[in-house]
Coordinates of C-alpha atoms and ligand atoms in Angstrom, one line a residue:
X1 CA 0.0 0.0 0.0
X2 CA 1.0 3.5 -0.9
X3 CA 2.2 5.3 2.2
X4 CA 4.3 8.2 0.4
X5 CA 2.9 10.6 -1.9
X6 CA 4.7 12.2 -4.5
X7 CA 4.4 15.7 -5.3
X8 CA 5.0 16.0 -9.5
X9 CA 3.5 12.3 -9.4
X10 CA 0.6 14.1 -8.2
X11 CA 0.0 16.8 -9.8
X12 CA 0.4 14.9 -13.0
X13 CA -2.7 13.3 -12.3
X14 CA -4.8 16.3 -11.3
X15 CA -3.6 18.1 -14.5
X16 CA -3.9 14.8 -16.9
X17 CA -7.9 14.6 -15.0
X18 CA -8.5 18.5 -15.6
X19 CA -7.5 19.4 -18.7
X20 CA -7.1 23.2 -19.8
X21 CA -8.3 24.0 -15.7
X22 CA -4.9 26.1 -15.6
X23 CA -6.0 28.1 -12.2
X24 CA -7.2 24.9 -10.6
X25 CA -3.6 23.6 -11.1
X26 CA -2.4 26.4 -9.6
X27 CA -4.6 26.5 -6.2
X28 CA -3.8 22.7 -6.1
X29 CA -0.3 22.8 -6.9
X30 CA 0.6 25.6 -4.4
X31 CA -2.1 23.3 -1.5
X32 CA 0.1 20.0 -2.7
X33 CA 3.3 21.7 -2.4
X34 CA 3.2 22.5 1.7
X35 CA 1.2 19.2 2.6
X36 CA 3.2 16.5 0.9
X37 CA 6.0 16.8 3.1
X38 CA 3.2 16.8 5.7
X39 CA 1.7 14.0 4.3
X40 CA 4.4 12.2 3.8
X41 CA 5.6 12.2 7.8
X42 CA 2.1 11.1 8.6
X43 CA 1.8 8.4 6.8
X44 CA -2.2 7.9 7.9
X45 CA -3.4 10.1 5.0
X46 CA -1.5 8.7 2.2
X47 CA -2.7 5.4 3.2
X48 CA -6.1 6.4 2.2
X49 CA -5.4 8.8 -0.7
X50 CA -6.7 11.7 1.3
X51 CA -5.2 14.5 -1.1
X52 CA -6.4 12.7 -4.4
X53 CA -9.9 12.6 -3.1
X54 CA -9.9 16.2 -1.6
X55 CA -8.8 17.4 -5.3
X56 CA -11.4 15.6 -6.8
X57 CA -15.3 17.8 -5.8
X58 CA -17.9 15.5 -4.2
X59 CA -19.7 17.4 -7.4
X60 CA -19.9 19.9 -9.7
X61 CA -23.3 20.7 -11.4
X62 CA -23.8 22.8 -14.6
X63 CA -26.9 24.1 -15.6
X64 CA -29.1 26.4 -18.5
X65 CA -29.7 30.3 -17.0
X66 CA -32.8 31.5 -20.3
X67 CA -33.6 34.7 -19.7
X68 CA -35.1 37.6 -21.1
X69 CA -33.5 41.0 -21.5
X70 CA -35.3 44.5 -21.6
X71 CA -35.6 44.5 -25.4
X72 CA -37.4 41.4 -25.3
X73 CA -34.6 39.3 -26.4
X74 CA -33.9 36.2 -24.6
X75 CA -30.4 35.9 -23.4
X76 CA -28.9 32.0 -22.4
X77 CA -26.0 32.2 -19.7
X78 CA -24.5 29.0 -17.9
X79 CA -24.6 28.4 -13.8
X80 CA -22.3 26.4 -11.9
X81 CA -22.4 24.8 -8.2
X82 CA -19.2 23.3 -7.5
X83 CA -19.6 21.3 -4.4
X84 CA -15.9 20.5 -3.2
X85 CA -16.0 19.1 0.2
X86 CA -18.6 18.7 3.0
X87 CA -16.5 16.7 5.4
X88 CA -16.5 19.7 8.2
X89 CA -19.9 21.0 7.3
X90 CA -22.5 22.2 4.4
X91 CA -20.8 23.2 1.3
X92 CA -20.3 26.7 1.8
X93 CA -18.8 29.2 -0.4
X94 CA -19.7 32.5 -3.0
X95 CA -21.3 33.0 -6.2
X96 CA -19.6 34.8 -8.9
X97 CA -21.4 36.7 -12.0
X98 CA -18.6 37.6 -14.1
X99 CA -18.1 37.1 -18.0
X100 CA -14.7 35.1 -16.6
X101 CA -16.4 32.2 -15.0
X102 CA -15.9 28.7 -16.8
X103 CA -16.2 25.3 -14.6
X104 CA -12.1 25.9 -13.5
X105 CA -12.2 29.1 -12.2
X106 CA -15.0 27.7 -9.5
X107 CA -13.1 24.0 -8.9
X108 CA -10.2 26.7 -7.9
X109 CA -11.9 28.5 -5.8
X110 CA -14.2 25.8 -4.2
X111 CA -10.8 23.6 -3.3
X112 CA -9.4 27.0 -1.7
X113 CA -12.8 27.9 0.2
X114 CA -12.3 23.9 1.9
X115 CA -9.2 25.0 3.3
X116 CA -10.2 28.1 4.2
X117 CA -13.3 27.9 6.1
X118 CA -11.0 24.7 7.9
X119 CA -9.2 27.5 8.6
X120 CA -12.2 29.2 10.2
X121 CA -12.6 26.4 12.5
X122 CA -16.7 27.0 12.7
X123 CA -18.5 23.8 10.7
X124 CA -18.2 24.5 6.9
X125 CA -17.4 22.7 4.0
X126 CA -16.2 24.0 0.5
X127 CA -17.9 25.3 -2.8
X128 CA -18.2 27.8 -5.0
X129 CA -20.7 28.7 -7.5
X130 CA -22.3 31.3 -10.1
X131 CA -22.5 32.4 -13.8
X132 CA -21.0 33.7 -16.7
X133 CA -23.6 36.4 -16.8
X134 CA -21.8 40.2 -16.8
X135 CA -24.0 42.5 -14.6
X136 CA -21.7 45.1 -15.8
X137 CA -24.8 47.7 -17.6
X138 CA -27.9 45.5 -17.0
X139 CA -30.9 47.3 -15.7
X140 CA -32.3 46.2 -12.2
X141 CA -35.0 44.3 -13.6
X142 CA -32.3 42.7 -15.9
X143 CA -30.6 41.6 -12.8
X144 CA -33.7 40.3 -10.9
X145 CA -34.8 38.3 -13.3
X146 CA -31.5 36.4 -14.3
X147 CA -31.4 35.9 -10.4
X148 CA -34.9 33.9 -10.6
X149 CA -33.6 32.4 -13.5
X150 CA -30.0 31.2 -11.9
X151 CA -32.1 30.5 -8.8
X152 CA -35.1 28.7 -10.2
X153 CA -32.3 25.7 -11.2
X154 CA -30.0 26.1 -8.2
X155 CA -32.6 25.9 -5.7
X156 CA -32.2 21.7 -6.4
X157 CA -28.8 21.7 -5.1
X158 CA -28.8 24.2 -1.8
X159 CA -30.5 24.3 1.5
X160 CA -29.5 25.4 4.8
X161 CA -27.9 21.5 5.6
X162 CA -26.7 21.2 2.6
X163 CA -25.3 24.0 0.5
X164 CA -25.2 27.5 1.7
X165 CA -23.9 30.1 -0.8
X166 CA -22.9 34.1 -0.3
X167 CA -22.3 37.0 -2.5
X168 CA -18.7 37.1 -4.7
X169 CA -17.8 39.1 -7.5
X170 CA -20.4 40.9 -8.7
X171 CA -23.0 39.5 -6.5
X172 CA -23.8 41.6 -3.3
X173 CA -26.8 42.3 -0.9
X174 CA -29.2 43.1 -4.1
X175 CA -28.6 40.0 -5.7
X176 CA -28.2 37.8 -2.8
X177 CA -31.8 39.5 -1.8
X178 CA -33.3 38.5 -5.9
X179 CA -32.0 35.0 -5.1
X180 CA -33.0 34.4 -1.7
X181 CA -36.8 35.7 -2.7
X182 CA -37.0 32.8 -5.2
X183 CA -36.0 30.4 -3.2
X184 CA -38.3 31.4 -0.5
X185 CA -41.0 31.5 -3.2
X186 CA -40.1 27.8 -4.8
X187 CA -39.6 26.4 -1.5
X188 CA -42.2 28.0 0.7
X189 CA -40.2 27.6 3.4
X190 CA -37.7 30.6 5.1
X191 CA -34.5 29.5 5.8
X192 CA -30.7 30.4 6.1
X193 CA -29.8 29.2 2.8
X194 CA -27.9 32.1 2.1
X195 CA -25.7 34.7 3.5
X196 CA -24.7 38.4 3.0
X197 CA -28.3 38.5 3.5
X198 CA -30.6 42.2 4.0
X199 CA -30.6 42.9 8.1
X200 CA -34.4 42.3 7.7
X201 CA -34.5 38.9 6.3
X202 CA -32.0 37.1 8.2
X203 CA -28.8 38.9 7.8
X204 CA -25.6 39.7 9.8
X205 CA -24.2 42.7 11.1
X206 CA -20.8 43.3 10.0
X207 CA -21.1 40.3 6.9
X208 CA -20.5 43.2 4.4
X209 CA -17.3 44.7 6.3
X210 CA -16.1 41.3 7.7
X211 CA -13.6 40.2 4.5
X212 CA -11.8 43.8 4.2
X213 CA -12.0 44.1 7.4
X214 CA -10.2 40.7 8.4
X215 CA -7.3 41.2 5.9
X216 CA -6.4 44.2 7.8
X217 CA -6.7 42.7 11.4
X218 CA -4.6 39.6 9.9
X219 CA -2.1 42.4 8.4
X220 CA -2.3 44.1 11.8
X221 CA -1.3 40.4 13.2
X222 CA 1.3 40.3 11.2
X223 CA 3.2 43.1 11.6
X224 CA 2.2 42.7 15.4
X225 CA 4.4 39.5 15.3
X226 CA 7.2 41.2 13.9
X227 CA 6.5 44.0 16.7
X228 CA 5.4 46.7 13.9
X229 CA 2.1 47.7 13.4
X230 CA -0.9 49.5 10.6
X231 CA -0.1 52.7 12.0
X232 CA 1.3 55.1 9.8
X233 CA 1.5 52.7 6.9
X234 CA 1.1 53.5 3.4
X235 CA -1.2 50.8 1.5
X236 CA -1.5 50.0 -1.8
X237 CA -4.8 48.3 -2.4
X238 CA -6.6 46.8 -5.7
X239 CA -9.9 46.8 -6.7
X240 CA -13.3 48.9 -5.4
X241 CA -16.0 46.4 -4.6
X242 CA -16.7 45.4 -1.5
X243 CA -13.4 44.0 -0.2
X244 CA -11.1 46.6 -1.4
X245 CA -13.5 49.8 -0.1
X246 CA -13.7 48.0 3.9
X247 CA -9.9 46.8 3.5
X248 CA -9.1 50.8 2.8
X249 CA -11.7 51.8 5.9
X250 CA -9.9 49.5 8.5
X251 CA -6.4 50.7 7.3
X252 CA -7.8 54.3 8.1
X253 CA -9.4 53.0 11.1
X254 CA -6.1 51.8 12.5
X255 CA -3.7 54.8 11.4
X256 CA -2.7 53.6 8.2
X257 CA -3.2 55.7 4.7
X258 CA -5.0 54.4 1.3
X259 CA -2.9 55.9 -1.4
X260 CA -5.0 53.5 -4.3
X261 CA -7.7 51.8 -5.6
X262 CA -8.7 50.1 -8.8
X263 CA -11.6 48.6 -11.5
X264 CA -10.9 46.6 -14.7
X265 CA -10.2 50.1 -16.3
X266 CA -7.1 50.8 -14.2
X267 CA -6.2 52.5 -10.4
X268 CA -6.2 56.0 -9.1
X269 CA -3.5 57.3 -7.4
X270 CA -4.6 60.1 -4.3
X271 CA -1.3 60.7 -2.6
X272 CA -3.2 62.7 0.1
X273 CA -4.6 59.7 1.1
X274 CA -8.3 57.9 0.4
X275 CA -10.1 59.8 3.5
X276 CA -13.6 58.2 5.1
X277 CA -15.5 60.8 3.3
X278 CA -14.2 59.7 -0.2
X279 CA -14.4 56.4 0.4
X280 CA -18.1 56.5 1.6
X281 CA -18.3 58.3 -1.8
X282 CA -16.7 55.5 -3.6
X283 CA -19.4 53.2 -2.1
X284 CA -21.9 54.9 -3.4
X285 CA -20.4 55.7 -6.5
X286 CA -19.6 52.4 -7.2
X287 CA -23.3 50.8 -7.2
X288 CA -24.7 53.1 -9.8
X289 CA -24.6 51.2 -12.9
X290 CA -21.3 51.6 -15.3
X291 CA -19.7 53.7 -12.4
X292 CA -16.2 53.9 -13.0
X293 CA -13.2 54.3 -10.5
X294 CA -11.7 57.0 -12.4
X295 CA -14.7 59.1 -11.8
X296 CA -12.9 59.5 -8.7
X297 CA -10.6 61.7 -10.1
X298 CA -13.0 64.5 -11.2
X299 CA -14.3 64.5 -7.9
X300 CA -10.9 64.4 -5.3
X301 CA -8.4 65.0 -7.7
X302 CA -5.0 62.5 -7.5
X303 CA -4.3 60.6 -10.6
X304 CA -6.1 58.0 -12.8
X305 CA -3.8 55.7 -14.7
X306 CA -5.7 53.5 -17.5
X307 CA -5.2 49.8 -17.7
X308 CA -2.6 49.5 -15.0
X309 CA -2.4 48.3 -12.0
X310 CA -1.0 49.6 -8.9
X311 CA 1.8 48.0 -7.6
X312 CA 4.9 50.3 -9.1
X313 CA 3.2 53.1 -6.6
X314 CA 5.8 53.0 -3.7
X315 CA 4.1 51.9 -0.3
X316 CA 4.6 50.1 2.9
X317 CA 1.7 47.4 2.3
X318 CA 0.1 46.0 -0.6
X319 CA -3.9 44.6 -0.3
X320 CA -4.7 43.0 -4.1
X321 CA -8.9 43.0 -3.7
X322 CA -9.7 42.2 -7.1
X323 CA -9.1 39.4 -8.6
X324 CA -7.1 36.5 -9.4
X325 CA -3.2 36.3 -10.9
X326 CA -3.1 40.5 -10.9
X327 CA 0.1 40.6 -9.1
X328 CA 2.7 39.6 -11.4
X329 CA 6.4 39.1 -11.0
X330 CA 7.1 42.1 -12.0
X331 CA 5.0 43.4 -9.9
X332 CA 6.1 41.6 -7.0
X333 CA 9.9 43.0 -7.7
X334 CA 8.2 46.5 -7.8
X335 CA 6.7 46.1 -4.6
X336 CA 9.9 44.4 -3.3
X337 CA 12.2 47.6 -5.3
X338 CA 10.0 50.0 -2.8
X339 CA 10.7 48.0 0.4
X340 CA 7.3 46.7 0.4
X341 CA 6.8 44.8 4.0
X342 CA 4.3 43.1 3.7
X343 CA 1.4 41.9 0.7
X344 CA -1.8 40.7 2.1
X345 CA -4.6 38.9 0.0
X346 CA -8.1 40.1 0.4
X347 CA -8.8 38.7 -3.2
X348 CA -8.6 34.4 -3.5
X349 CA -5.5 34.0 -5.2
X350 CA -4.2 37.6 -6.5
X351 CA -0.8 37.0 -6.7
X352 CA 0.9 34.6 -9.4
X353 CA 3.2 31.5 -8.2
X354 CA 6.2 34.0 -9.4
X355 CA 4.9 36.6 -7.5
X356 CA 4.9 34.5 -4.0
X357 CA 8.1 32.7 -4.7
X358 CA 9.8 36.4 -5.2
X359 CA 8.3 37.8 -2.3
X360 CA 9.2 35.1 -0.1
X361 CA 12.3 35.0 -1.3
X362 CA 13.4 38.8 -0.6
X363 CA 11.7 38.2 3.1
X364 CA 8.5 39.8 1.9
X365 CA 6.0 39.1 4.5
X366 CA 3.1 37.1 2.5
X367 CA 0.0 36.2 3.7
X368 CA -2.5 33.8 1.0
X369 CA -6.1 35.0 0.6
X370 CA -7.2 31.6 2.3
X371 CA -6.0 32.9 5.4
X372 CA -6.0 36.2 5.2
X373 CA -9.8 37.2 3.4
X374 CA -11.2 34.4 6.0
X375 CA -13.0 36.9 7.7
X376 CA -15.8 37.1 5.2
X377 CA -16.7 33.2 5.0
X378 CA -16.2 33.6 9.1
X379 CA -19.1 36.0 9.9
X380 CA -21.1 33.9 7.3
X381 CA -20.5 31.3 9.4
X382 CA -22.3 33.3 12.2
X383 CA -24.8 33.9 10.1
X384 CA -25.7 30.5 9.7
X385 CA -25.7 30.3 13.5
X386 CA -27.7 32.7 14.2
X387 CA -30.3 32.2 10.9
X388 CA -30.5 28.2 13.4
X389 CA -30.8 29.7 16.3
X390 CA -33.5 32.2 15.7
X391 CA -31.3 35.5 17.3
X392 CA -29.6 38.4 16.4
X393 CA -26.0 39.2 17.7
X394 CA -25.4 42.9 17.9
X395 CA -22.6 44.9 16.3
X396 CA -19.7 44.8 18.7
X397 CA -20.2 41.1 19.7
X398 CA -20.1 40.3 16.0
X399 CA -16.8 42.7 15.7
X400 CA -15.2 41.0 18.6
X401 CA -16.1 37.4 17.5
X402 CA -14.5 38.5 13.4
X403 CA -11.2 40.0 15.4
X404 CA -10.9 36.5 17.9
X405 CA -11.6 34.4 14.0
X406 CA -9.0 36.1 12.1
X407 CA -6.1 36.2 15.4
X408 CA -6.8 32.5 15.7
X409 CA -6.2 31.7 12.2
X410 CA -3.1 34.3 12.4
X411 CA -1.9 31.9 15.7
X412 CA -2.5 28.7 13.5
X413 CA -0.5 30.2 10.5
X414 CA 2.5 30.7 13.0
X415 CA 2.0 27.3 14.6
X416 CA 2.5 25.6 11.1
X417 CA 4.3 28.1 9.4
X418 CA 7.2 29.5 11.9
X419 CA 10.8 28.0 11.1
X420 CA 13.7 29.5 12.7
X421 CA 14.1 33.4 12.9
X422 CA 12.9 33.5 9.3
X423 CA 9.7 35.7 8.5
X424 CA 6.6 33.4 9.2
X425 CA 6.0 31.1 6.3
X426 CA 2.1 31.8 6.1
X427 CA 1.5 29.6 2.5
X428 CA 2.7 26.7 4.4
X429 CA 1.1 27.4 7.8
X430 CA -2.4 28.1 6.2
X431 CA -2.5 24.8 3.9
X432 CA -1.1 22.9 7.0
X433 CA -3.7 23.5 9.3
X434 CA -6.8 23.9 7.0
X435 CA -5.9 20.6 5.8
X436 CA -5.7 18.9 9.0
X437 CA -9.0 19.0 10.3
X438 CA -10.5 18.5 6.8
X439 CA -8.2 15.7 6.1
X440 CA -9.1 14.4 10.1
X441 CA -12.2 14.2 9.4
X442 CA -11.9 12.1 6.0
X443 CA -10.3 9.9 7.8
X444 CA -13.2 9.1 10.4
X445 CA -15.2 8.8 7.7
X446 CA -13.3 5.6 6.1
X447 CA -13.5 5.4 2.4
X448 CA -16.2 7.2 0.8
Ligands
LIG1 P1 -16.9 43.0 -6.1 O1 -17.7 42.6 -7.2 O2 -17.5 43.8 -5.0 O3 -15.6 43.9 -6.6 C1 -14.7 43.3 -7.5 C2 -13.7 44.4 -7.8 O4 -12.6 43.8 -8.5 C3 -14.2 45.5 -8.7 O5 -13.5 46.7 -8.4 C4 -13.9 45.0 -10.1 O6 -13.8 46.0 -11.1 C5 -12.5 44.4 -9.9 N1 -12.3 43.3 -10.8 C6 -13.0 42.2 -11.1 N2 -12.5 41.5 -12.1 C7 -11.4 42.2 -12.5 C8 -10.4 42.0 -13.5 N3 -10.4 40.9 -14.3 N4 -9.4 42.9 -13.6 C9 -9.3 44.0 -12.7 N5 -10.2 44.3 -11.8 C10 -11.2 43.4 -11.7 O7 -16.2 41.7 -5.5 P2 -15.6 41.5 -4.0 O8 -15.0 42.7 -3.5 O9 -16.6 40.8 -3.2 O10 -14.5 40.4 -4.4 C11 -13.1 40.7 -4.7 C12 -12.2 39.5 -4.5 O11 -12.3 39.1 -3.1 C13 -12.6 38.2 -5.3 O12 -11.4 37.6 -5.6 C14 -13.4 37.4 -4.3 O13 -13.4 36.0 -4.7 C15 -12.7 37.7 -3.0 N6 -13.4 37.4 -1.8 C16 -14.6 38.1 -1.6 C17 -15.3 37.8 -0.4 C18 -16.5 38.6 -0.1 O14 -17.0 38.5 1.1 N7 -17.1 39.4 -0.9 C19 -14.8 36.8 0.5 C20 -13.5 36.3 0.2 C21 -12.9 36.6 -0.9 P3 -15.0 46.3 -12.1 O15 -16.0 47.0 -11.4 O16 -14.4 47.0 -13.2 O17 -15.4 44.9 -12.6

């Protein structure tokens, strides 16, 4: 019987089984990478192939979104539900309406969520779900009724035991509201099936601040660790949905200064620094439809610079909230040329594989969006407990409860991750531990 596991053996077979799934590879390869050698001094989990059957999803569904625009014309998009793993609890994960969205992009990000909400240590499993619909210019109505459409199949697959999804890119509180009224509707039944939902139907306080908000705390951890701290810290930070905008409120919160933010069409530069006031203006701003960040620009001033991104501007601390792979190499030297100290993922896997080994390499401190944009999944979590339970937590119990999530995943990052007097390997401390209660649990459950 097989008691070793070899990494390129490995990863072999996940890329000969997924063909063309090129971020997929990537999330698993950089998992693989800090557990074999894990693996491979506890024999237990080789034994029963535990990291060939956590790459695999328990199942991924695909399914029809018709649809009629306002011109009458009917429209035909694709949804997804990629359920990963529900060894620690439900599936649990985001939905994503983006153009981008194919069938790898959500087994990447459903294998990371199963670490991550491990990570958590509250009763989750992994997925991921949503659409290749672009909400980007659809009227309201346009977005409603794609919602009953993507909802009107998903509603099969979900339930508050089974599969609770949130909001991702490009779905926030209004569609997670369309979505959550269907199911209601189809179901006749009210339930916490969802999160991120409206304050009056069984929503959290704090679920739309928790993810920007816990990047920062873990950054705060960090730099804590090394005896520095947010204060006075210049930050560099993608993006302008709902991550990026809190990320840049708890950096001001703690003493720190904003410099940037971003869209697809490129960052703005306010060297003055990205006050409360703009940014609460930036919120706004950014839900009117075809809003654009450089708007910003006419309003505040600073500088708008199209189709780049912001990582040459010189800073203490970098916060990529956007996407995935937008933090090259080159980037990563640029960040590393300014004395960068530390880059900290709000976004689920912003920076390259190039990026991370460079920044590691040059003693850049690195934390991986599965620990570090926790926080979001974490107060979902609560959600969930509280949607059972029938009660509402108030504001600074949930506040306190997101701080104690993300400084217990910081302390299980060290645990794992801490070799020597070298900075804190966080990519190997995250993978370590989220896998070990995930891969725990398979184990109890024999072979299945
Ligand atoms: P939003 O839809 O609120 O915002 C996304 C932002 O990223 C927008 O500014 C968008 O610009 C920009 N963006 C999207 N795609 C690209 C692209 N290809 N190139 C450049 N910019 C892009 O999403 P969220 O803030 O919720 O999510 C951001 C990231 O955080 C994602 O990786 C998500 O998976 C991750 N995340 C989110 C959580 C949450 O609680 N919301 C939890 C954990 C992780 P534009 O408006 O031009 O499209």
């Amino acid at each position: 019987m097989v008691d070793q596991v070899n990494l390129s053996d490995f990863m072999d077979w996940v890329v000969d089984r997924n063909p063309g799934e090129t971020v997929f590879h990537q999330a698993v390869h950089e998992v693989a990478e800090s557990v074999v050698p894990f693996i491979n001094a506890n024999p237990v989990y080789a034994k029963i192939k535990v990291l060939h059957r956590m790459a695999e999803p328990d199942r991924s569904v695909s399914f029809r979104v018709s649809w009629a625009d306002d011109n009458g014309e009917v429209q035909v998009n694709r949804g997804y539900r990629v359920q990963f793993n529900n060894s620690i609890g439900p599936y649990k994960g985001g939905i994503r309406f983006h153009p981008s969205v194919n069938l790898g992009v959500l087994k990447f990000l459903g294998f990371e969520q199963t670490f991550k909400n491990s990570l958590t240590r509250l009763p989750m499993g992994g997925g991921k779900g949503g659409a290749d619909f672009d909400p980007k210019g659809r009227s309201q109505h346009e977005i409603m009724r794609f919602c009953q459409s993507f909802m009107t199949e998903l509603y099969k697959y979900v339930g508050p035991d089974i599969d609770v999804p949130a909001g991702d890119i490009g779905v926030g509180g209004r569609e997670i509201g369309y979505m959550f009224g269907q199911y209601k509707r189809i179901t006749n039944s009210f339930s916490g099936v969802l999160t991120g939902k409206g304050l009056e139907y069984g929503g959290s306080l704090m679920r739309t601040e928790a993810t920007g908000y816990g990047a920062v705390y873990f950054l705060e951890d960090m730099l804590q660790h090394i005896g520095d701290s947010v204060e006075g810290k210049v930050a560099v930070i993608s993006g302008s949905g709902n991550v990026a905008t809190h990320a840049a409120e708890k950096v001001l919160q703690l003493g720190g200064k904003p410099v940037t933010l971003s869209d697809s069409g490129g960052f703005i530069y306010d060297p003055e620094g990205i006050s409360q006031e703009r940014l609460d203006w930036i919120k706004r701003h950014k839900t009117q439809r075809g809003a654009r960040i450089s708007d910003y620009v006419n309003e505040f001033g600073g500088s708008f610079h199209a189709n780049q991104r912001p990582w040459g501007v010189p800073c203490n601390v970098a916060l990529p909230c956007a996407t995935q792979n937008e933090l090259d190499e080159n980037d990563a030297k640029n960040l590393i040329d300014n004395k960068c100290l530390a880059v900290v993922e709000g976004a689920n896997m912003p920076c390259t594989v190039e990026a991370v080994t460079a920044l590691q390499s040059a003693g850049v401190l690195y934390a991986p969006g599965k620990a570090a944009n926790a926080g979001g999944v974490g107060m979902s979590g609560l959600e969930m407990s509280q949607n059972s339970a029938r009660l509402h937590r108030d504001q600074e119990d949930l506040g306190a409860a997101l701080r104690k999530i993300m400084r217990d995943i910081h302390t299980a990052c060290v645990e794992q991750g801490a070799h020597g007097t070298g900075p804190v390997d966080y990519v190997k401390g995250a993978n370590i531990a989220g896998f070990k209660k995930v891969a725990d649990a398979m184990l109890a459950f024999g072979v299945v």
